[in-house]
Amino acid sequence: MYHLKHDRPIVQKYGGTSVGTLERIDAVAVRVAEQYRSGYQKIAIVVSAMSGETNRLVDLVSGINPRTSLRNYDMVVAAGEQVSVALMAAALEKHGVPSRAFLGYQLGVVTDNFHAKARIESIECAKLYKCWEDGIIPVVAGFQGVTGDLEITTLGRGGSDTSAVALAVALQASFCEINTDVDGVYTADPRIVSDARLVEQMDFEVALEMASLGSKVLHSRCVELGAKYQMPIVVRNTFKPNSQPRTIIMSSNPDRKLEAPIVSGVTLDKNVVRITLHNLPVRGGIIGSAFEVIAAAGVNVDIIVHNRSHDSDRMRVGFTVGTTDLSRTKELLEKWTLEKKLGAYVEVEDGLSKISVVGLGMQSHPGVASRVFSVLENEGIALHMISTSEIKISCVIGEKEGESAARALHKEFIAHDA
Ligand code: ADP
Ligand code: ASP
Ligand code: MG
């Protein structure tokens, strides 16, 4: 179990829906004020932008110039949290709690300089301790930071979770609470799979795979940080403040792995594009050179497939990236093939999604992959790419079939075990 130590701070993050209207901000402030009066005064609140706001800002900046620098992109999209932190501080004041809002740069949330997917390097906690000494509740903007050169950065979509866990680590908090619009982490997205089950306790390993495979409820880097620094993460529903069902993500007892369910979760990522380099000459170092170009731009490549027939001097390399990295990756590779005079060409396929099953129990149960393939084939779903690890199997399929695949795999592996 995780323990609440009164001398240790608590970090509470409220996501976009939780602060989506003035009424909701007010309701959160009432809850924090109750906690404050009952003695929890070392609370740091982290908030996201009001729901829909970051999308609106992304549309604005890409509407004016889809190729603008990521520096401009970050400056625009970081603005949503500036509004919500100050509204939350104002609501707390109204409910009798002295409060102070902070943007990333004001608190010294220092990141690297990979705009739009920056990583937090350090956080200055002195101002927060000073707030608590003075009986003030700090409200911190999620999602944003600042480089050593004072450039505004953002952490990637959904990044406020990571801001919160990083802050919890920096403050050596008891745990980090992620307050959202569902009761916790489920075995699949409850909005897609109606009989998905809430998982009360989840290992960091499973949570990390689920988050990085597209389960939106947690930003994957927040789980990475939680695992690295052993910071328990509690996911709960903002709108049911006193309810028990919730998820605690923490390190498991090693013995539990023996009895771990074969599959703990099914995730669907709709944000997948395939890029294929066709007609590449078979030449030493060519694949490395292509991926170096992409890596230098900070693009994360996911599943990679390489084909070459044995009698040909040409080959094909296909890989998936997230939709936000598509245009940059395509441009970079087209420039690279021209510069190197390779005679190759770049093909882009969208309309795809990635469905994955995740579970520690897969390590000791062979045959999961064949069951996954049979379920998808029985649904008439074509597989475009496959990738496996010890604890997950992922298949790239058509986007339209993503939700039915999630339901079918959940039924096969999870609902049947109930
Ligand atoms: P917030 O704005 O609070 O950060 P998000 O929209 O980012 O909330 O994440 C919460 C959403 O994640 C839920 O509404 C749910 O539809 C989705 N989701 C996807 N997979 C899961 C899962 N396995 N468990 C719970 N929620 C999930
Ligand atoms: N507001 C940001 C987004 O919509 C960060 C977050 O909500 O976590 O991506
Ligand atoms: Mg989120």
Tab-separated table of C-alpha atoms and ligand atoms in Angstrom:
chain	number	residue	atom	x	y	z
A	1	MET	CA	0.000	0.000	0.000
A	2	TYR	CA	1.032	3.575	-0.389
A	3	HIS	CA	1.161	5.697	2.730
A	4	LEU	CA	0.027	9.200	3.269
A	5	LYS	CA	2.573	11.019	5.400
A	6	HIS	CA	1.297	14.333	6.654
A	7	ASP	CA	4.735	15.924	6.519
A	8	ARG	CA	5.142	15.003	2.853
A	9	PRO	CA	3.560	17.080	0.100
A	10	ILE	CA	0.806	15.770	-2.170
A	11	VAL	CA	0.613	16.625	-5.848
A	12	GLN	CA	-2.852	16.636	-7.423
A	13	LYS	CA	-3.274	17.005	-11.168
A	14	TYR	CA	-6.599	17.972	-12.740
A	15	GLY	CA	-6.995	17.271	-16.465
A	16	GLY	CA	-8.746	19.260	-19.173
A	17	THR	CA	-12.279	17.958	-18.594
A	18	SER	CA	-11.900	18.442	-14.834
A	19	VAL	CA	-11.278	22.163	-15.401
A	20	GLY	CA	-13.351	22.411	-18.597
A	21	THR	CA	-15.892	24.985	-17.319
A	22	LEU	CA	-15.989	27.627	-14.584
A	23	GLU	CA	-18.402	25.382	-12.631
A	24	ARG	CA	-15.916	22.528	-12.732
A	25	ILE	CA	-13.002	24.716	-11.701
A	26	ASP	CA	-15.164	25.914	-8.831
A	27	ALA	CA	-16.013	22.333	-7.818
A	28	VAL	CA	-12.332	21.372	-7.779
A	29	ALA	CA	-11.535	24.453	-5.690
A	30	VAL	CA	-14.239	23.469	-3.169
A	31	ARG	CA	-12.677	20.033	-2.832
A	32	VAL	CA	-9.147	21.438	-2.387
A	33	ALA	CA	-10.447	23.967	0.140
A	34	GLU	CA	-11.974	21.113	2.196
A	35	GLN	CA	-8.671	19.273	2.188
A	36	TYR	CA	-6.840	22.452	3.152
A	37	ARG	CA	-9.120	23.048	6.100
A	38	SER	CA	-8.843	19.465	7.230
A	39	GLY	CA	-5.082	19.881	7.565
A	40	TYR	CA	-3.523	18.948	4.220
A	41	GLN	CA	-1.798	22.205	3.577
A	42	LYS	CA	1.175	20.983	1.582
A	43	ILE	CA	-0.776	20.417	-1.607
A	44	ALA	CA	0.534	21.406	-5.050
A	45	ILE	CA	-2.108	21.529	-7.762
A	46	VAL	CA	-1.161	20.967	-11.405
A	47	VAL	CA	-3.726	21.821	-14.059
A	48	SER	CA	-4.157	21.272	-17.801
A	49	ALA	CA	-5.756	23.728	-20.167
A	50	MET	CA	-9.575	23.773	-20.202
A	51	SER	CA	-10.798	20.896	-22.410
A	52	GLY	CA	-10.690	21.664	-26.121
A	53	GLU	CA	-8.452	24.672	-25.575
A	54	THR	CA	-5.152	23.055	-26.599
A	55	ASN	CA	-6.817	21.658	-29.735
A	56	ARG	CA	-8.060	25.140	-30.543
A	57	LEU	CA	-4.561	26.565	-30.122
A	58	VAL	CA	-3.016	23.814	-32.283
A	59	ASP	CA	-5.576	24.605	-35.003
A	60	LEU	CA	-4.759	28.309	-34.768
A	61	VAL	CA	-1.039	27.884	-35.191
A	62	SER	CA	-1.330	25.255	-37.903
A	63	GLY	CA	-4.050	27.344	-39.585
A	64	ILE	CA	-1.718	30.294	-40.008
A	65	ASN	CA	1.305	28.218	-41.049
A	66	PRO	CA	1.477	24.449	-40.714
A	67	ARG	CA	5.251	24.606	-41.251
A	68	THR	CA	6.014	27.216	-38.661
A	69	SER	CA	8.877	26.573	-36.258
A	70	LEU	CA	8.192	24.398	-33.257
A	71	ARG	CA	9.323	27.371	-31.180
A	72	ASN	CA	6.259	29.286	-32.391
A	73	TYR	CA	4.067	26.207	-31.999
A	74	ASP	CA	5.119	25.816	-28.368
A	75	MET	CA	4.583	29.458	-27.569
A	76	VAL	CA	1.015	29.270	-28.864
A	77	VAL	CA	-0.039	25.906	-27.418
A	78	ALA	CA	1.471	26.573	-23.975
A	79	ALA	CA	-0.985	29.466	-23.590
A	80	GLY	CA	-3.970	27.299	-22.578
A	81	GLU	CA	-2.526	26.447	-19.188
A	82	GLN	CA	-1.801	30.115	-18.437
A	83	VAL	CA	-5.529	30.720	-18.294
A	84	SER	CA	-6.520	27.644	-16.288
A	85	VAL	CA	-3.874	28.041	-13.533
A	86	ALA	CA	-4.910	31.587	-12.802
A	87	LEU	CA	-8.634	30.703	-12.887
A	88	MET	CA	-7.983	27.883	-10.427
A	89	ALA	CA	-6.011	30.187	-8.105
A	90	ALA	CA	-8.840	32.737	-8.316
A	91	ALA	CA	-11.414	30.058	-7.452
A	92	LEU	CA	-9.358	28.909	-4.458
A	93	GLU	CA	-9.117	32.470	-3.193
A	94	LYS	CA	-12.871	32.771	-3.488
A	95	HIS	CA	-13.223	29.719	-1.248
A	96	GLY	CA	-10.937	31.200	1.380
A	97	VAL	CA	-7.700	29.459	0.404
A	98	PRO	CA	-4.730	31.710	-0.284
A	99	SER	CA	-3.355	30.554	-3.602
A	100	ARG	CA	-0.763	31.472	-6.199
A	101	ALA	CA	-0.552	30.424	-9.847
A	102	PHE	CA	2.776	29.632	-11.507
A	103	LEU	CA	3.740	29.154	-15.135
A	104	GLY	CA	6.524	26.672	-15.912
A	105	TYR	CA	9.203	29.317	-16.278
A	106	GLN	CA	8.216	31.055	-13.039
A	107	LEU	CA	8.814	27.854	-11.148
A	108	GLY	CA	12.019	26.883	-12.937
A	109	VAL	CA	10.576	23.836	-14.746
A	110	VAL	CA	13.680	23.440	-16.902
A	111	THR	CA	13.479	21.175	-19.966
A	112	ASP	CA	15.739	20.149	-22.843
A	113	ASN	CA	15.212	21.998	-26.101
A	114	PHE	CA	13.216	19.426	-28.074
A	115	HIS	CA	10.240	21.670	-28.713
A	116	ALA	CA	6.799	20.009	-28.641
A	117	LYS	CA	8.183	16.936	-26.869
A	118	ALA	CA	10.560	18.422	-24.312
A	119	ARG	CA	11.722	16.440	-21.293
A	120	ILE	CA	11.866	17.958	-17.835
A	121	GLU	CA	15.413	18.158	-16.476
A	122	SER	CA	14.854	19.924	-13.160
A	123	ILE	CA	12.292	21.799	-11.093
A	124	GLU	CA	13.066	24.453	-8.483
A	125	CYS	CA	10.997	23.688	-5.420
A	126	ALA	CA	12.013	26.629	-3.205
A	127	LYS	CA	9.044	28.789	-4.217
A	128	LEU	CA	6.623	25.978	-3.416
A	129	TYR	CA	8.061	25.474	0.069
A	130	LYS	CA	7.823	29.216	0.626
A	131	CYS	CA	4.143	29.094	-0.424
A	132	TRP	CA	3.393	26.359	2.117
A	133	GLU	CA	5.257	28.226	4.873
A	134	ASP	CA	2.932	31.135	4.178
A	135	GLY	CA	-0.178	28.945	4.052
A	136	ILE	CA	-0.540	29.369	0.272
A	137	ILE	CA	-1.588	26.597	-2.142
A	138	PRO	CA	0.467	26.756	-5.350
A	139	VAL	CA	-1.227	26.011	-8.678
A	140	VAL	CA	1.237	24.999	-11.370
A	141	ALA	CA	0.740	25.011	-15.143
A	142	GLY	CA	1.107	21.515	-16.561
A	143	PHE	CA	2.477	20.688	-20.009
A	144	GLN	CA	4.984	23.544	-20.195
A	145	GLY	CA	8.561	24.331	-19.270
A	146	VAL	CA	11.451	26.517	-20.250
A	147	THR	CA	14.896	25.742	-21.645
A	148	GLY	CA	18.143	26.977	-20.112
A	149	ASP	CA	17.948	29.773	-22.746
A	150	LEU	CA	14.466	30.797	-21.558
A	151	GLU	CA	12.655	29.340	-24.582
A	152	ILE	CA	9.095	28.172	-23.832
A	153	THR	CA	8.666	24.431	-24.414
A	154	THR	CA	5.822	21.922	-24.165
A	155	LEU	CA	6.061	18.266	-23.217
A	156	GLY	CA	3.855	16.705	-25.936
A	157	ARG	CA	0.082	16.257	-25.968
A	158	GLY	CA	-1.220	14.927	-22.669
A	159	GLY	CA	1.987	16.078	-20.968
A	160	SER	CA	0.434	17.583	-17.822
A	161	ASP	CA	0.484	14.112	-16.262
A	162	THR	CA	4.257	14.176	-16.662
A	163	SER	CA	4.487	17.666	-15.166
A	164	ALA	CA	2.609	16.375	-12.117
A	165	VAL	CA	4.696	13.257	-11.571
A	166	ALA	CA	7.949	15.204	-12.145
A	167	LEU	CA	6.811	17.696	-9.518
A	168	ALA	CA	5.898	14.880	-7.121
A	169	VAL	CA	9.381	13.400	-7.594
A	170	ALA	CA	11.101	16.768	-7.098
A	171	LEU	CA	9.072	17.369	-3.919
A	172	GLN	CA	9.454	13.781	-2.667
A	173	ALA	CA	5.696	13.689	-2.362
A	174	SER	CA	3.857	10.725	-0.836
A	175	PHE	CA	2.222	10.030	-4.194
A	176	CYS	CA	0.928	11.772	-7.263
A	177	GLU	CA	-2.806	11.937	-7.804
A	178	ILE	CA	-4.089	12.168	-11.393
A	179	ASN	CA	-7.696	13.355	-11.347
A	180	THR	CA	-9.529	12.737	-14.585
A	181	ASP	CA	-12.940	11.989	-16.122
A	182	VAL	CA	-12.967	8.194	-15.529
A	183	ASP	CA	-12.651	6.222	-12.268
A	184	GLY	CA	-9.131	4.939	-12.957
A	185	VAL	CA	-7.225	2.844	-15.466
A	186	TYR	CA	-9.404	0.186	-17.083
A	187	THR	CA	-8.565	-2.987	-18.981
A	188	ALA	CA	-9.472	-1.036	-22.148
A	189	ASP	CA	-10.811	2.420	-22.931
A	190	PRO	CA	-14.227	2.326	-21.189
A	191	ARG	CA	-15.627	4.618	-23.882
A	192	ILE	CA	-14.934	1.940	-26.510
A	193	VAL	CA	-15.264	-1.329	-24.593
A	194	SER	CA	-18.364	-1.092	-22.430
A	195	ASP	CA	-17.470	-4.018	-20.156
A	196	ALA	CA	-13.890	-2.855	-19.532
A	197	ARG	CA	-12.929	-3.396	-15.884
A	198	LEU	CA	-11.246	-0.989	-13.525
A	199	VAL	CA	-7.809	-2.251	-12.463
A	200	GLU	CA	-7.307	-1.391	-8.801
A	201	GLN	CA	-3.601	-2.015	-8.704
A	202	MET	CA	-1.330	-1.940	-11.702
A	203	ASP	CA	2.403	-2.509	-12.089
A	204	PHE	CA	4.490	0.258	-13.562
A	205	GLU	CA	5.556	-2.139	-16.339
A	206	VAL	CA	2.008	-2.812	-17.527
A	207	ALA	CA	0.971	0.821	-17.095
A	208	LEU	CA	3.970	1.941	-19.102
A	209	GLU	CA	3.221	-0.406	-21.988
A	210	MET	CA	-0.442	0.605	-21.970
A	211	ALA	CA	0.398	4.307	-21.928
A	212	SER	CA	3.037	4.077	-24.618
A	213	LEU	CA	0.757	1.935	-26.790
A	214	GLY	CA	-1.848	4.649	-26.926
A	215	SER	CA	-4.067	4.386	-23.855
A	216	LYS	CA	-4.743	8.086	-23.412
A	217	VAL	CA	-5.460	8.113	-19.695
A	218	LEU	CA	-1.774	8.604	-18.757
A	219	HIS	CA	1.084	10.244	-20.639
A	220	SER	CA	3.708	7.545	-21.021
A	221	ARG	CA	6.571	9.631	-19.675
A	222	CYS	CA	4.713	10.161	-16.402
A	223	VAL	CA	4.666	6.394	-15.880
A	224	GLU	CA	8.347	6.199	-16.855
A	225	LEU	CA	9.178	8.785	-14.198
A	226	GLY	CA	6.973	7.071	-11.619
A	227	ALA	CA	8.775	3.780	-12.235
A	228	LYS	CA	12.231	5.323	-12.200
A	229	TYR	CA	11.706	7.179	-8.934
A	230	GLN	CA	9.231	4.739	-7.361
A	231	MET	CA	6.563	7.416	-7.128
A	232	PRO	CA	3.101	5.818	-6.764
A	233	ILE	CA	0.523	7.262	-9.155
A	234	VAL	CA	-3.132	7.242	-8.131
A	235	VAL	CA	-5.654	7.712	-10.948
A	236	ARG	CA	-9.146	8.724	-9.850
A	237	ASN	CA	-12.299	10.496	-10.900
A	238	THR	CA	-12.423	14.241	-10.201
A	239	PHE	CA	-16.203	14.127	-10.149
A	240	LYS	CA	-16.429	11.418	-7.481
A	241	PRO	CA	-14.060	12.820	-4.873
A	242	ASN	CA	-14.752	10.362	-2.095
A	243	SER	CA	-15.293	7.220	-4.078
A	244	GLN	CA	-13.122	4.199	-3.530
A	245	PRO	CA	-12.719	2.728	-7.005
A	246	ARG	CA	-9.481	4.057	-8.395
A	247	THR	CA	-6.193	2.756	-9.666
A	248	ILE	CA	-2.883	2.741	-7.840
A	249	ILE	CA	0.139	2.264	-10.044
A	250	MET	CA	3.190	1.102	-8.157
A	251	SER	CA	5.921	-1.549	-8.186
A	252	SER	CA	4.517	-5.008	-7.870
A	253	ASN	CA	5.424	-7.675	-5.439
A	254	PRO	CA	7.640	-9.928	-7.629
A	255	ASP	CA	5.549	-12.978	-6.613
A	256	ARG	CA	2.476	-11.436	-8.191
A	257	LYS	CA	4.000	-11.871	-11.621
A	258	LEU	CA	3.581	-15.627	-11.292
A	259	GLU	CA	-0.154	-15.184	-11.105
A	260	ALA	CA	-0.433	-12.157	-13.356
A	261	PRO	CA	-3.356	-12.339	-15.782
A	262	ILE	CA	-2.186	-13.299	-19.274
A	263	VAL	CA	-3.463	-10.056	-20.701
A	264	SER	CA	-3.997	-7.066	-18.411
A	265	GLY	CA	-5.163	-4.578	-20.990
A	266	VAL	CA	-6.077	-3.828	-24.585
A	267	THR	CA	-5.054	-0.480	-26.049
A	268	LEU	CA	-5.925	1.294	-29.246
A	269	ASP	CA	-3.807	4.021	-30.791
A	270	LYS	CA	-5.514	5.918	-33.588
A	271	ASN	CA	-2.578	8.207	-34.060
A	272	VAL	CA	-0.517	6.012	-36.414
A	273	VAL	CA	0.869	6.621	-39.897
A	274	ARG	CA	3.043	4.313	-41.966
A	275	ILE	CA	5.913	5.689	-44.012
A	276	THR	CA	7.617	3.407	-46.529
A	277	LEU	CA	10.896	4.027	-48.314
A	278	HIS	CA	10.634	2.116	-51.594
A	279	ASN	CA	13.372	1.167	-54.018
A	280	LEU	CA	16.269	1.800	-51.654
A	281	PRO	CA	19.586	0.533	-52.985
A	282	VAL	CA	21.079	-2.326	-50.969
A	283	ARG	CA	24.171	-0.537	-49.782
A	284	GLY	CA	26.055	-0.595	-46.460
A	285	GLY	CA	24.923	2.041	-43.963
A	286	ILE	CA	21.879	3.207	-45.924
A	287	ILE	CA	19.219	2.198	-43.396
A	288	GLY	CA	21.254	3.638	-40.526
A	289	SER	CA	21.624	6.894	-42.423
A	290	ALA	CA	17.843	7.168	-43.024
A	291	PHE	CA	17.024	6.608	-39.356
A	292	GLU	CA	19.758	9.016	-38.238
A	293	VAL	CA	18.048	11.792	-40.195
A	294	ILE	CA	14.752	11.032	-38.455
A	295	ALA	CA	16.241	10.615	-34.987
A	296	ALA	CA	18.092	13.928	-35.247
A	297	ALA	CA	14.694	15.609	-35.672
A	298	GLY	CA	13.480	13.991	-32.442
A	299	VAL	CA	10.934	11.736	-34.201
A	300	ASN	CA	10.106	8.470	-32.428
A	301	VAL	CA	9.861	5.570	-34.810
A	302	ASP	CA	7.721	2.679	-33.703
A	303	ILE	CA	7.249	-0.567	-35.679
A	304	ILE	CA	9.822	-1.167	-38.448
A	305	VAL	CA	9.542	-3.706	-41.260
A	306	HIS	CA	12.286	-4.417	-43.784
A	307	ASN	CA	11.785	-6.393	-47.035
A	308	ARG	CA	14.273	-7.490	-49.636
A	309	SER	CA	13.933	-10.343	-52.031
A	310	HIS	CA	17.161	-12.291	-52.227
A	311	ASP	CA	17.681	-11.696	-55.967
A	312	SER	CA	17.172	-7.922	-55.904
A	313	ASP	CA	19.584	-5.037	-55.332
A	314	ARG	CA	16.717	-2.877	-54.065
A	315	MET	CA	14.876	-3.049	-50.726
A	316	ARG	CA	11.932	-1.526	-48.878
A	317	VAL	CA	11.789	-0.204	-45.319
A	318	GLY	CA	8.458	0.672	-43.727
A	319	PHE	CA	7.885	2.123	-40.282
A	320	THR	CA	5.206	3.837	-38.223
A	321	VAL	CA	5.302	7.260	-36.568
A	322	GLY	CA	2.701	9.337	-34.748
A	323	THR	CA	0.546	11.550	-36.983
A	324	THR	CA	2.069	14.737	-35.557
A	325	ASP	CA	5.503	13.684	-36.843
A	326	LEU	CA	4.273	12.776	-40.323
A	327	SER	CA	4.935	15.900	-42.363
A	328	ARG	CA	8.381	16.534	-40.869
A	329	THR	CA	9.493	12.947	-41.362
A	330	LYS	CA	8.258	12.844	-44.947
A	331	GLU	CA	9.984	16.096	-45.844
A	332	LEU	CA	13.259	15.061	-44.230
A	333	LEU	CA	13.319	11.701	-45.998
A	334	GLU	CA	12.420	13.164	-49.386
A	335	LYS	CA	15.274	15.644	-49.027
A	336	TRP	CA	17.620	12.859	-47.921
A	337	THR	CA	16.841	10.564	-50.892
A	338	LEU	CA	17.343	13.455	-53.338
A	339	GLU	CA	20.593	14.582	-51.766
A	340	LYS	CA	21.966	11.053	-51.758
A	341	LYS	CA	20.652	10.421	-55.313
A	342	LEU	CA	19.161	7.119	-54.221
A	343	GLY	CA	16.343	6.771	-56.758
A	344	ALA	CA	14.106	5.862	-53.828
A	345	TYR	CA	10.657	7.299	-53.079
A	346	VAL	CA	8.597	7.872	-49.955
A	347	GLU	CA	5.043	6.567	-49.548
A	348	VAL	CA	2.712	7.660	-46.748
A	349	GLU	CA	-0.329	5.694	-45.572
A	350	ASP	CA	-2.767	7.101	-43.058
A	351	GLY	CA	-6.125	5.695	-41.993
A	352	LEU	CA	-4.356	3.175	-39.746
A	353	SER	CA	-4.491	2.335	-36.072
A	354	LYS	CA	-2.544	0.086	-33.752
A	355	ILE	CA	-4.236	-2.426	-31.499
A	356	SER	CA	-2.218	-4.040	-28.696
A	357	VAL	CA	-2.665	-6.566	-25.935
A	358	VAL	CA	-0.439	-6.070	-22.878
A	359	GLY	CA	0.278	-8.321	-19.908
A	360	LEU	CA	3.066	-9.669	-17.732
A	361	GLY	CA	1.472	-13.123	-17.894
A	362	MET	CA	2.318	-13.359	-21.594
A	363	GLN	CA	5.910	-14.156	-20.603
A	364	SER	CA	4.857	-17.564	-19.332
A	365	HIS	CA	1.992	-18.293	-21.747
A	366	PRO	CA	3.033	-19.114	-25.305
A	367	GLY	CA	0.407	-18.939	-28.015
A	368	VAL	CA	-1.008	-15.498	-27.219
A	369	ALA	CA	0.104	-14.152	-30.606
A	370	SER	CA	-1.714	-16.875	-32.520
A	371	ARG	CA	-4.892	-16.178	-30.533
A	372	VAL	CA	-4.608	-12.461	-31.319
A	373	PHE	CA	-4.218	-13.162	-35.028
A	374	SER	CA	-7.137	-15.623	-35.088
A	375	VAL	CA	-9.452	-13.181	-33.304
A	376	LEU	CA	-8.600	-10.418	-35.774
A	377	GLU	CA	-8.870	-12.731	-38.771
A	378	ASN	CA	-12.254	-14.000	-37.593
A	379	GLU	CA	-13.403	-10.382	-37.492
A	380	GLY	CA	-12.226	-10.023	-41.100
A	381	ILE	CA	-9.541	-7.526	-40.080
A	382	ALA	CA	-6.385	-7.394	-42.219
A	383	LEU	CA	-3.030	-7.075	-40.426
A	384	HIS	CA	-0.577	-4.588	-41.930
A	385	MET	CA	2.289	-4.848	-39.440
A	386	ILE	CA	3.045	-6.841	-36.295
A	387	SER	CA	5.378	-6.174	-33.406
A	388	THR	CA	5.891	-8.208	-30.247
A	389	SER	CA	7.819	-8.020	-26.998
A	390	GLU	CA	7.786	-10.195	-23.895
A	391	ILE	CA	4.719	-8.458	-22.536
A	392	LYS	CA	2.828	-7.094	-25.553
A	393	ILE	CA	1.637	-7.866	-29.062
A	394	SER	CA	0.754	-4.996	-31.376
A	395	CYS	CA	-0.860	-5.109	-34.811
A	396	VAL	CA	-1.269	-2.233	-37.228
A	397	ILE	CA	-4.747	-2.453	-38.781
A	398	GLY	CA	-7.194	-0.144	-40.540
A	399	GLU	CA	-8.377	2.804	-38.456
A	400	LYS	CA	-12.041	1.983	-39.040
A	401	GLU	CA	-11.571	-1.491	-37.585
A	402	GLY	CA	-9.752	-0.299	-34.453
A	403	GLU	CA	-12.738	-0.180	-32.118
A	404	SER	CA	-14.210	-3.531	-33.153
A	405	ALA	CA	-10.736	-5.092	-32.794
A	406	ALA	CA	-10.480	-3.664	-29.261
A	407	ARG	CA	-13.859	-5.146	-28.315
A	408	ALA	CA	-13.073	-8.546	-29.844
A	409	LEU	CA	-9.659	-8.849	-28.174
A	410	HIS	CA	-11.057	-7.682	-24.837
A	411	LYS	CA	-13.761	-10.319	-25.073
A	412	GLU	CA	-11.257	-13.064	-25.907
A	413	PHE	CA	-8.620	-12.286	-23.292
A	414	ILE	CA	-10.244	-10.336	-20.472
A	415	ALA	CA	-14.023	-10.635	-20.346
A	416	HIS	CA	-13.763	-14.439	-20.610
A	417	ASP	CA	-11.535	-14.593	-17.521
A	418	ALA	CA	-14.058	-12.763	-15.337
B	1	ADP	P1	-7.419	14.365	-18.864
B	1	ADP	O1	-7.972	15.522	-19.619
B	1	ADP	O2	-7.959	14.260	-17.471
B	1	ADP	O3	-5.922	14.301	-18.923
B	1	ADP	P2	-7.615	12.374	-20.936
B	1	ADP	O4	-8.712	12.632	-21.914
B	1	ADP	O5	-6.234	12.715	-21.337
B	1	ADP	O6	-8.011	13.064	-19.564
B	1	ADP	O7	-7.635	10.834	-20.498
B	1	ADP	C1	-8.810	10.261	-20.013
B	1	ADP	C2	-9.470	9.429	-21.114
B	1	ADP	O8	-8.617	8.334	-21.457
B	1	ADP	C3	-10.759	8.750	-20.692
B	1	ADP	O9	-11.860	9.612	-20.866
B	1	ADP	C4	-10.814	7.505	-21.576
B	1	ADP	O10	-11.697	7.641	-22.654
B	1	ADP	C5	-9.398	7.392	-22.142
B	1	ADP	N1	-8.801	6.058	-21.958
B	1	ADP	C6	-8.144	5.355	-22.922
B	1	ADP	N2	-7.741	4.179	-22.459
B	1	ADP	C7	-8.130	4.102	-21.161
B	1	ADP	C8	-7.984	3.111	-20.140
B	1	ADP	N3	-7.356	1.954	-20.367
B	1	ADP	N4	-8.500	3.380	-18.923
B	1	ADP	C9	-9.133	4.541	-18.676
B	1	ADP	N5	-9.302	5.515	-19.599
B	1	ADP	C10	-8.809	5.309	-20.830
B	2	ASP	N1	-3.310	20.717	-22.413
B	2	ASP	C1	-2.381	19.746	-22.962
B	2	ASP	C2	-3.048	18.876	-23.996
B	2	ASP	O1	-4.236	19.006	-24.256
B	2	ASP	C3	-1.730	18.915	-21.885
B	2	ASP	C4	-2.654	17.971	-21.142
B	2	ASP	O2	-3.880	18.103	-21.189
B	2	ASP	O3	-2.125	17.108	-20.442
B	2	ASP	O4	-2.387	18.074	-24.613
B	3	MG	MG	-4.597	13.592	-20.393
